[in-house]
XYZ file of C-alpha atoms in Angstrom:
711
model
C 105.743 93.903 75.011
C 102.080 93.534 75.956
C 101.442 91.700 79.232
C 98.577 90.959 81.592
C 97.281 94.098 83.374
C 98.648 96.460 80.697
C 96.314 99.437 80.197
C 95.603 100.452 76.592
C 94.191 103.920 75.809
C 92.207 104.431 72.589
C 91.454 107.709 70.846
C 87.749 108.420 70.298
C 85.932 110.759 67.925
C 84.917 113.130 70.720
C 88.571 113.488 71.836
C 87.878 111.499 74.974
C 89.982 108.581 76.122
C 88.794 104.982 76.362
C 90.959 102.827 78.632
C 90.988 99.020 78.470
C 92.894 96.512 80.609
C 94.389 93.308 79.207
C 93.098 90.348 81.229
C 94.458 87.376 79.285
C 96.849 86.775 76.378
C 97.245 83.780 74.096
C 100.091 84.556 71.640
C 99.610 81.354 69.627
C 95.954 82.034 68.817
C 96.522 85.811 68.558
C 93.696 86.480 71.055
C 93.482 88.774 74.064
C 90.613 89.421 76.422
C 90.126 92.979 77.679
C 87.740 95.032 79.785
C 86.828 98.724 79.656
C 87.754 100.096 83.085
C 85.303 103.002 82.810
C 82.170 101.167 81.642
C 79.951 98.630 83.375
C 80.589 95.957 80.757
C 81.923 92.391 80.584
C 85.306 91.448 79.080
C 85.557 91.136 75.309
C 88.132 89.746 72.906
C 90.525 91.553 70.580
C 93.184 90.336 68.193
C 96.642 90.776 69.640
C 97.952 91.843 66.242
C 95.254 94.580 65.978
C 96.343 96.072 69.292
C 100.018 96.043 68.321
C 99.235 97.625 64.936
C 97.068 100.304 66.544
C 99.914 101.184 68.889
C 102.313 101.478 65.953
C 99.898 103.776 64.090
C 99.303 105.984 67.149
C 95.625 105.037 67.449
C 96.249 103.349 70.803
C 98.777 103.950 73.552
C 100.087 102.005 76.515
C 98.843 103.856 79.591
C 101.774 104.379 82.015
C 99.660 105.256 85.071
C 97.128 102.920 86.633
C 94.286 104.920 88.200
C 93.389 101.925 90.357
C 96.933 101.392 91.609
C 97.039 102.016 95.347
C 99.885 101.622 97.822
C 98.228 99.385 100.389
C 99.938 97.837 103.404
C 98.141 94.906 104.978
C 98.558 96.477 108.418
C 96.660 99.589 107.315
C 93.540 97.707 106.136
C 90.699 97.796 108.644
C 89.042 94.600 109.805
C 85.817 95.740 108.166
C 87.518 96.178 104.804
C 89.306 92.833 105.111
C 86.067 91.094 105.917
C 84.355 92.564 102.834
C 87.342 91.731 100.642
C 87.655 88.160 101.889
C 83.933 87.555 101.525
C 83.993 88.710 97.900
C 87.137 86.709 97.199
C 85.604 83.558 98.661
C 82.705 83.889 96.239
C 84.677 84.422 93.013
C 88.054 82.777 93.745
C 86.913 79.436 92.335
C 85.942 80.833 88.940
C 88.321 83.755 88.208
C 91.170 81.282 87.699
C 89.230 79.450 84.959
C 90.774 81.480 82.157
C 89.865 81.871 79.316
C 86.639 79.958 80.047
C 85.353 82.713 82.338
C 85.598 85.250 79.485
C 83.227 83.310 77.169
C 79.667 84.663 77.754
C 77.808 81.344 77.748
C 80.294 79.618 80.042
C 80.507 82.662 82.309
C 76.726 82.672 82.684
C 76.755 79.038 83.888
C 79.629 79.662 86.297
C 77.903 82.700 87.811
C 74.715 80.694 88.362
C 76.591 77.902 90.137
C 78.517 80.293 92.386
C 75.434 82.337 93.314
C 73.583 79.151 94.259
C 76.536 77.764 96.198
C 77.075 80.910 98.275
C 73.410 81.939 98.401
C 73.986 85.372 96.870
C 72.305 87.157 93.985
C 73.849 86.787 90.528
C 74.276 90.551 90.287
C 76.508 90.410 93.360
C 78.796 87.870 91.674
C 78.888 89.990 88.510
C 79.763 93.095 90.535
C 82.679 91.324 92.229
C 83.987 89.923 88.925
C 83.967 93.276 87.148
C 85.610 94.999 90.099
C 88.315 92.314 90.225
C 89.056 92.587 86.500
C 88.934 96.381 86.253
C 91.225 97.039 89.208
C 94.156 94.836 88.344
C 93.217 91.211 89.095
C 94.428 91.232 92.696
C 92.664 90.269 95.891
C 92.926 93.872 97.134
C 90.958 94.984 94.074
C 87.897 93.760 95.986
C 88.469 96.143 98.890
C 85.515 98.484 99.422
C 85.955 102.210 98.817
C 85.253 103.130 102.426
C 88.477 105.168 102.522
C 86.668 107.809 100.444
C 83.986 108.210 103.088
C 84.210 110.304 106.247
C 84.620 108.963 109.756
C 87.057 106.224 108.742
C 87.997 103.983 111.659
C 85.859 105.887 114.178
C 83.588 103.983 116.514
C 80.383 105.389 117.921
C 80.978 106.985 121.278
C 79.370 105.371 124.284
C 76.626 107.765 125.352
C 74.200 107.688 128.230
C 71.596 105.483 126.532
C 72.253 101.744 126.409
C 73.195 100.524 122.934
C 72.219 97.205 121.395
C 69.297 94.861 121.976
C 67.465 95.528 125.283
C 67.887 92.901 127.985
C 65.078 90.626 129.099
C 63.824 90.959 132.686
C 65.249 94.429 133.143
C 63.413 94.632 136.492
C 65.761 91.950 137.855
C 68.978 92.317 135.870
C 68.843 96.021 134.981
C 69.439 97.591 131.559
C 73.187 96.902 131.559
C 76.080 99.184 130.601
C 77.837 100.281 127.409
C 81.312 98.944 126.606
C 83.708 101.890 126.665
C 87.490 102.088 126.258
C 88.210 101.232 129.912
C 86.088 98.092 129.719
C 87.740 97.067 126.421
C 91.097 97.460 128.133
C 89.928 95.082 130.865
C 88.722 92.640 128.181
C 92.147 92.611 126.498
C 94.070 92.126 129.728
C 91.776 89.276 130.806
C 91.999 87.460 127.462
C 95.813 87.733 127.371
C 96.124 86.699 131.029
C 93.572 83.882 131.294
C 92.651 82.722 127.761
C 95.887 82.915 125.721
C 97.714 80.420 127.935
C 98.629 76.747 127.837
C 96.022 76.129 130.580
C 93.393 76.374 127.800
C 90.742 78.017 129.986
C 87.297 78.297 128.453
C 85.938 81.669 127.390
C 83.294 81.503 130.139
C 85.955 80.883 132.802
C 87.966 83.779 131.387
C 84.874 86.014 131.749
C 84.346 84.901 135.346
C 87.998 85.488 136.273
C 87.776 88.925 134.656
C 84.738 89.840 136.771
C 86.581 88.665 139.890
C 89.651 90.812 139.141
C 88.236 93.915 137.461
C 84.582 94.150 138.523
C 84.576 93.644 142.288
C 83.640 96.421 144.694
C 84.505 95.175 148.170
C 86.405 92.422 149.971
C 85.164 90.154 152.731
C 87.196 88.052 155.169
C 86.381 84.381 155.647
C 88.717 82.176 157.661
C 91.463 84.744 157.264
C 91.108 84.803 153.466
C 90.230 87.905 151.428
C 87.340 87.138 149.073
C 86.317 89.762 146.454
C 82.624 90.629 146.264
C 81.707 90.911 142.557
C 79.399 93.636 141.342
C 75.854 92.693 140.257
C 75.080 91.931 136.587
C 73.402 95.293 136.115
C 76.711 97.093 136.743
C 79.049 94.962 134.622
C 79.247 93.978 130.924
C 77.398 90.784 130.118
C 78.979 87.587 128.839
C 77.304 88.251 125.466
C 79.037 91.649 125.243
C 82.360 90.064 126.198
C 81.947 87.284 123.635
C 80.938 89.774 120.911
C 84.095 91.811 121.527
C 86.199 88.632 121.662
C 84.910 87.372 118.294
C 85.352 90.825 116.796
C 89.051 91.087 117.717
C 89.861 87.376 117.697
C 93.296 86.413 116.381
C 93.233 82.713 115.557
C 96.963 82.515 114.894
C 97.818 84.041 118.279
C 95.134 81.981 120.009
C 96.244 78.613 118.640
C 99.950 79.376 119.010
C 99.644 80.344 122.691
C 96.968 77.828 123.776
C 98.422 74.829 121.940
C 101.781 75.629 120.295
C 103.225 77.518 117.366
C 104.206 74.184 115.821
C 100.594 72.949 115.909
C 99.439 76.102 114.168
C 102.036 75.698 111.425
C 101.205 72.018 110.938
C 97.425 72.002 111.148
C 95.919 75.499 111.095
C 98.006 77.892 108.981
C 96.607 78.925 105.575
C 97.879 77.033 102.554
C 99.292 79.714 100.275
C 100.357 77.596 97.352
C 101.239 74.215 95.916
C 104.923 73.363 95.735
C 104.283 70.843 92.932
C 103.021 73.498 90.499
C 104.787 73.211 87.171
C 106.285 76.153 85.361
C 104.188 76.517 82.207
C 106.026 79.558 80.871
C 108.111 82.595 81.787
C 106.847 84.163 84.996
C 104.920 81.084 86.079
C 107.282 80.439 89.017
C 110.220 82.444 90.335
C 112.607 80.927 92.866
C 114.260 83.217 95.415
C 117.077 82.469 97.828
C 120.073 84.007 99.592
C 123.652 82.994 100.272
C 126.665 84.538 101.980
C 129.394 85.211 99.411
C 132.830 83.655 99.994
C 134.662 86.993 99.888
C 135.463 89.769 102.345
C 134.765 93.373 101.356
C 136.020 96.791 102.445
C 134.111 100.003 103.117
C 133.421 102.638 100.457
C 134.457 105.280 103.019
C 137.844 103.814 103.868
C 139.431 100.790 102.221
C 141.275 100.019 105.452
C 137.939 99.091 107.074
C 137.016 95.447 106.422
C 133.206 95.081 106.600
C 132.872 91.313 106.282
C 131.137 89.075 103.748
C 128.160 90.315 101.681
C 124.794 88.600 101.285
C 123.752 87.729 97.720
C 120.037 87.370 96.913
C 118.961 85.932 93.592
C 115.593 85.610 91.805
C 115.442 83.158 88.896
C 112.697 82.119 86.479
C 112.100 78.355 86.678
C 111.011 77.935 83.063
C 113.933 79.684 81.356
C 116.571 79.793 84.165
C 116.864 83.540 83.473
C 118.095 85.531 86.481
C 115.390 88.178 86.875
C 116.634 90.030 89.954
C 119.583 90.296 92.351
C 120.485 92.095 95.575
C 123.974 92.533 97.004
C 124.285 93.943 100.511
C 125.031 93.339 104.160
C 121.406 92.634 105.117
C 121.336 89.021 106.307
C 118.803 86.537 104.957
C 115.614 88.358 105.959
C 112.539 90.105 104.583
C 114.568 93.252 103.843
C 116.976 91.334 101.616
C 114.158 89.466 99.879
C 112.316 92.764 99.363
C 115.371 94.254 97.647
C 115.688 91.286 95.303
C 111.974 91.318 94.381
C 112.054 95.077 93.799
C 115.038 94.574 91.509
C 113.109 91.868 89.607
C 110.550 94.470 88.440
C 113.090 97.248 87.896
C 114.218 98.471 84.492
C 117.546 96.673 84.153
C 119.030 99.319 81.852
C 118.617 101.894 84.616
C 119.854 99.443 87.264
C 123.036 98.591 85.354
C 123.635 102.256 84.516
C 123.749 103.019 88.246
C 126.816 100.765 88.384
C 128.502 102.142 85.288
C 127.411 99.296 82.973
C 125.644 100.064 79.694
C 123.292 97.395 78.310
C 120.364 97.246 75.907
C 116.827 96.298 76.934
C 117.148 93.019 75.006
C 120.115 91.842 77.078
C 118.112 91.712 80.313
C 114.377 92.020 79.525
C 112.995 90.855 82.897
C 111.061 93.667 84.600
C 107.789 92.016 85.667
C 106.174 90.219 88.585
C 105.637 86.445 88.422
C 102.507 84.431 89.037
C 104.078 82.641 92.038
C 107.282 82.582 94.093
C 108.988 79.585 95.686
C 111.061 80.572 98.715
C 112.527 79.364 101.997
C 110.492 79.378 105.168
C 111.117 82.601 107.036
C 111.582 85.533 104.668
C 108.270 85.153 102.841
C 105.982 84.227 105.717
C 103.647 86.250 107.899
C 102.417 89.780 107.249
C 105.167 90.487 104.695
C 103.911 87.651 102.513
C 100.344 88.920 102.897
C 101.352 92.168 101.171
C 102.652 90.180 98.198
C 99.534 88.020 98.039
C 96.855 90.646 98.549
C 98.410 93.809 97.110
C 100.337 92.333 94.180
C 98.408 89.127 93.462
C 101.375 86.738 93.835
C 101.116 83.156 95.113
C 103.705 82.199 97.760
C 105.072 78.657 98.040
C 107.452 77.824 100.901
C 109.668 74.761 101.070
C 109.690 72.498 104.160
C 112.505 72.961 106.699
C 115.957 71.717 105.674
C 114.830 71.008 102.103
C 116.968 73.354 100.049
C 116.924 70.748 97.273
C 113.340 71.833 96.515
C 114.899 75.037 95.168
C 117.643 73.283 93.261
C 117.645 75.756 90.362
C 118.605 78.828 92.379
C 120.926 76.797 94.635
C 122.844 75.504 91.615
C 122.996 79.004 90.154
C 124.724 80.256 93.313
C 127.312 77.480 93.102
C 127.978 78.062 89.408
C 128.349 81.829 89.874
C 130.694 81.384 92.835
C 132.909 78.969 90.906
C 132.986 81.425 87.989
C 134.148 84.556 89.854
C 135.948 83.174 92.914
C 139.427 82.676 91.343
C 139.686 86.366 90.375
C 138.639 88.139 93.601
C 140.921 89.203 96.461
C 139.843 88.413 100.005
C 138.215 85.089 99.070
C 137.527 82.698 101.939
C 140.160 79.960 101.907
C 139.243 77.153 104.283
C 142.647 75.507 103.777
C 144.445 78.405 105.521
C 143.667 77.261 109.035
C 147.162 76.432 110.322
C 148.934 78.585 112.845
C 151.142 81.179 111.167
C 149.221 81.180 107.857
C 148.328 84.544 106.343
C 144.852 85.811 107.198
C 142.941 85.841 103.899
C 140.635 88.576 105.250
C 143.538 91.039 105.018
C 143.535 90.579 101.217
C 140.093 92.249 100.916
C 140.139 95.084 98.352
C 136.647 95.203 96.779
C 133.802 97.335 98.175
C 130.063 96.703 97.797
C 129.818 98.807 94.635
C 132.653 96.952 92.882
C 131.436 93.524 94.002
C 127.952 94.363 92.680
C 129.532 95.272 89.335
C 131.160 91.836 89.213
C 127.867 90.091 90.032
C 126.012 92.067 87.340
C 128.638 91.038 84.771
C 128.239 87.426 85.870
C 124.430 87.595 85.577
C 124.664 89.104 82.080
C 126.958 86.269 81.045
C 124.613 83.681 82.549
C 121.531 85.119 80.852
C 123.058 85.697 77.427
C 125.839 83.137 76.935
C 125.713 80.383 79.558
C 124.755 76.987 78.073
C 122.378 74.943 80.242
C 123.742 71.444 79.660
C 121.113 69.666 81.783
C 118.050 71.510 80.458
C 115.519 69.171 78.805
C 114.103 70.900 75.770
C 110.573 70.182 74.635
C 109.788 68.891 71.180
C 108.626 72.321 69.980
C 111.863 73.878 71.227
C 113.870 71.343 69.257
C 111.794 72.055 66.135
C 112.406 75.794 66.538
C 116.132 75.175 67.159
C 116.071 77.000 70.491
C 119.473 76.918 72.183
C 119.601 76.091 75.884
C 120.572 79.650 76.820
C 118.335 81.403 79.402
C 117.599 84.459 77.242
C 116.601 82.354 74.208
C 114.392 80.124 76.370
C 112.786 83.238 77.888
C 112.056 84.823 74.503
C 110.707 81.546 73.116
C 108.439 81.120 76.136
C 107.073 84.671 75.768
C 106.191 84.005 72.136
C 104.813 80.470 72.484
C 103.476 80.000 75.993
C 100.518 81.510 77.868
C 101.885 84.598 79.558
C 102.050 84.700 83.356
C 104.130 87.853 83.662
C 102.372 90.822 85.253
C 102.889 94.513 84.547
C 102.790 96.504 87.779
C 103.922 100.070 88.332
C 107.476 99.851 89.683
C 106.840 102.529 92.321
C 103.851 100.617 93.720
C 105.903 97.414 93.902
C 108.822 99.146 95.600
C 106.657 100.933 98.137
C 104.710 97.724 98.845
C 107.981 95.919 99.517
C 110.025 98.638 101.247
C 110.428 98.453 104.999
C 108.480 101.078 106.927
C 109.640 102.998 109.980
C 108.873 106.053 112.077
C 110.662 109.368 111.505
C 110.517 112.604 113.509
C 109.721 116.055 112.101
C 112.088 118.511 113.809
C 113.180 122.100 113.303
C 116.285 120.836 111.460
C 114.395 118.556 109.068
C 112.829 115.079 109.045
C 115.098 113.019 111.296
C 115.553 109.335 110.492
C 118.515 107.166 111.541
C 120.368 110.345 112.617
C 120.034 111.729 109.076
C 117.944 114.744 108.054
C 115.621 115.086 105.047
C 113.375 117.653 103.391
C 111.015 117.944 100.399
C 109.083 120.533 98.414
C 105.832 119.729 100.201
C 107.338 119.949 103.700
C 108.940 123.300 102.898
C 105.760 124.635 101.308
C 103.655 123.660 104.322
C 106.241 125.016 106.817
C 106.680 121.731 108.656
C 110.038 122.641 110.166
C 108.956 126.084 111.388
C 105.993 124.439 113.100
C 108.204 121.765 114.647
C 110.657 124.333 115.985
C 107.965 126.527 117.529
C 105.260 124.019 118.502
C 107.232 120.799 119.029
C 108.206 117.796 116.908
C 105.898 114.954 115.813
C 106.178 111.444 114.353
C 105.401 110.348 110.785
C 105.426 106.994 109.012
C 107.904 106.640 106.155
C 109.221 104.014 103.734
C 112.904 103.750 102.873
C 115.397 101.787 100.798
C 118.396 100.618 102.880
C 120.527 100.461 99.723
C 120.342 104.218 99.159
C 119.587 106.429 102.128
C 119.631 109.587 99.995
C 115.825 109.426 99.847
C 112.907 108.478 102.089
C 109.214 108.443 101.145
C 106.101 109.723 102.944
C 102.922 107.836 101.978
C 99.830 110.022 101.603
C 96.937 109.356 104.051
C 94.719 107.846 101.320
C 97.613 105.671 100.004
C 97.209 107.094 96.497
C 100.516 108.967 96.280
C 103.834 109.511 98.011
C 106.210 112.388 98.738
C 109.913 111.908 97.959
C 112.204 113.470 100.570
C 115.853 114.342 99.894
C 118.784 114.152 102.275
C 120.045 117.646 103.145
C 123.119 118.841 101.233
C 125.401 119.220 104.241
C 125.320 115.402 104.623
C 126.860 114.788 101.176
C 129.307 112.248 102.592
C 126.313 109.881 103.045
C 124.868 110.280 99.519
C 124.333 107.030 97.547
C 125.642 104.911 100.405
C 124.218 101.718 101.855
C 122.593 102.159 105.253
C 124.973 99.569 106.724
C 127.981 101.655 105.695
C 126.413 104.857 107.041
C 125.641 103.122 110.317
C 129.194 101.762 110.468
C 130.658 105.241 109.890
C 128.396 106.830 112.501
C 129.341 104.217 115.089
C 133.034 104.624 114.302
C 132.774 108.394 114.663
C 131.119 107.933 118.066
C 133.895 105.556 119.101
C 136.589 107.996 117.919
C 134.931 110.813 119.871
C 134.987 108.704 123.032
C 138.653 107.860 122.476
C 139.545 111.547 122.009
C 137.516 112.688 125.028
C 140.356 111.987 127.509
C 142.929 113.781 125.331
C 140.583 116.746 124.943
C 140.020 116.920 128.713
C 143.782 116.882 129.329
C 144.246 119.770 126.895
C 141.495 121.697 128.691
C 143.224 121.081 132.008
C 146.517 122.291 130.503
C 145.056 125.587 129.270
C 143.202 126.066 132.571
C 146.499 125.712 134.441
C 148.218 128.178 132.099
C 145.413 130.728 132.505
C 145.545 130.361 136.288
C 149.340 130.879 136.169
C 149.003 134.106 134.184
C 146.281 135.390 136.519
C 148.375 134.524 139.586
C 151.387 136.364 138.177
C 149.262 139.444 137.449
C 147.870 139.315 140.969
C 151.408 139.192 142.377
C 152.468 142.211 140.340
C 149.398 144.097 141.534
C 150.325 143.400 145.156
C 153.861 144.746 144.570
C 152.501 148.096 143.309
C 149.853 148.365 146.039
C 152.005 151.007 147.779
C 151.324 153.427 144.915
C 147.633 152.564 144.778
C 145.213 155.476 144.354
C 141.757 155.763 145.794
C 138.836 154.068 144.034
C 137.343 157.367 142.871
C 140.645 158.505 141.325
C 140.985 155.156 139.585
C 137.620 155.572 137.944
C 138.174 159.232 137.037
C 141.514 158.433 135.367
C 140.190 155.742 132.966
C 140.006 157.985 129.882
C 143.410 159.564 130.491
C 145.030 156.176 131.102
C 143.370 154.773 127.954
C 144.808 157.606 125.770
C 148.286 157.078 127.159
C 148.047 153.288 126.769
C 146.784 153.641 123.187
C 149.811 155.799 122.252
C 152.189 153.288 123.789
C 150.487 150.370 122.009
C 150.666 152.173 118.679
C 154.400 152.537 119.096
C 154.803 148.819 119.758
C 152.354 147.724 117.051
C 153.535 150.070 114.274
C 155.317 148.554 111.228
C 159.005 149.405 111.050
C 161.161 148.496 108.024
C 164.791 147.683 108.659
C 166.132 150.001 105.935
C 164.762 152.636 103.527
C 166.407 154.220 100.471
C 165.517 157.155 98.284
C 165.132 156.960 94.532
C 168.866 157.544 94.010
C 169.733 154.630 96.225
C 170.880 156.624 99.229
C 169.851 155.767 102.784
C 167.011 157.847 104.251
C 167.680 159.154 107.736
C 164.439 159.381 109.779
C 163.664 162.769 111.287
C 161.658 163.200 114.451
C 158.171 164.420 113.695
C 155.781 166.229 115.943
C 154.177 162.870 116.786
C 157.423 161.414 118.005
C 157.938 164.455 120.170
C 154.433 164.011 121.621
C 155.131 160.360 122.412
C 158.275 161.181 124.328
C 156.451 163.796 126.373
C 153.660 161.341 127.176
C 156.152 158.704 128.256
C 157.793 161.193 130.555
C 154.381 162.157 131.960
C 153.521 158.516 132.564
C 156.826 157.953 134.322
C 156.190 160.861 136.665
C 152.751 159.503 137.566
C 154.097 156.175 138.775
C 157.125 157.768 140.525
């Protein structure tokens, strides 16, 4: 299926490859608008049927890899890059959404003129931003500058001897001033946090004066028994202009308003408006709703079914237009960003592969949802802050959050949870029974028998039923749906919407989505491997570059990684330029942790620690026992030595007789250690009478010699 952002490669006569990106699709009129990602040209139209036919004939191909796809975390973007991106976005944001009007040359020309006049920029600048936005995937981050390809990224000019910046006036009186170095910046930060980011709401000038009093005073004078700092002259301290420049450069409006006024005021009056909760779902992928609930069933561990691990958290993602469940997550991660991340990653995952991981075989037609939506409606909390910024800027998704205590604004997903629970609850052991509250009643938690894997299987079966067979009795069909005899089943509504409505689904590389959503953490490179959460990992690249030899001989170091809490078998190292990643594998000797949820691994590790503590006292007692036994044997030997002290030889004779004594002792040991059968017969069945050999005779003589020595 062709979707927005799909890359199409065309064969050319010179055996080169021409790559075009789909920008807009209108199935009813059979029109698509595309742009050549390698040429400096405007979008153009093609017939949708021509593209599909060319793909069938092998003239065109769907490009699997997006050369402009980058794994970008909002935290890693420099302020300079953000400023350039936001400036470009401010200029074109009002016109890029006017699709397909913006793709028509005459209308585009008029829109570019209006925008260039409004923002006082040249028309070529607007054109440059538009082409960059379209070529690189229609996301806000597509407008980021390519500074990462240049040297000296993130490095500031060092403060030398010469004064930087505009020269001061009246240098004879006020001096030339000083450069702002790292120590002065540190004083700036402390002063702003101490005097400006407070409920006292001090002015910036007063903050500067208090900073000079605390950090830029040389001596102290006494007046009326009070110590008064003597501030340094202006020529020896940073000016107010330098302080204000630094303040504006690193200003954090959210932190400033939240601390000076209140976090509530910021949320009510100053936070950015990320979406409109009244937006209507015009087709599949227009709006997804996401929510979480705690399942009414207790589960057991995959390691040991005697360990009850509590109730799982169920995350669901559902398409508003068709009511198709597009993604799920089952785990122990409470309602949080991690749980929401898992559900969104599942929404873009190939569902055939996902179901296969749980032993369920399906066809692609049974669960076709593997795309990102245009917008997401969620609760306040999970999809707010920097996590939501990654979705907005890196993946081009609008975020709409409901007001507090208004779960009814997400009635579709809420009702889906209730329906699913009612469907599976009667058949599962360990279900929460609120009626069993009387004293003496059986504890329903003891009935738990399902683990996370088995419960996930049940939820997948329930989702497949909902998508393919469940009849939506309260769904209001449109007139066209009635004419086409579309049944109120989510999958049929989804397929009808794909064929008859303007597409809002987005094709994004699954790896980029997962890595954009995965939680990040810090791991340690050690001589035993990459250590993370007390687990050890390795990869081809780390072995090839001798990371672990270096760590063992030169010391360990920290690296930033991404990981999936649902399967700790792998972690991922993002490359410095964010263009690729390295997949690291858990070492083989930790096979007991393979394919396990992080929560279960953590539970097992904690239980093992607890068991070790419990066994420590028993182990110590056993050590004490063997110590006492050893001491007893040594004491007995010492007593025997004292008894024979009367026959003791001199030290020199003792040393000289070591070899002789060893030969005698060896012969005696051989006699005691030799195998001796109780009875031996010859071939005729008669008993064999042993005859003394020369060796036996030698042994007797040696015994007699030994006896004489000690007599």
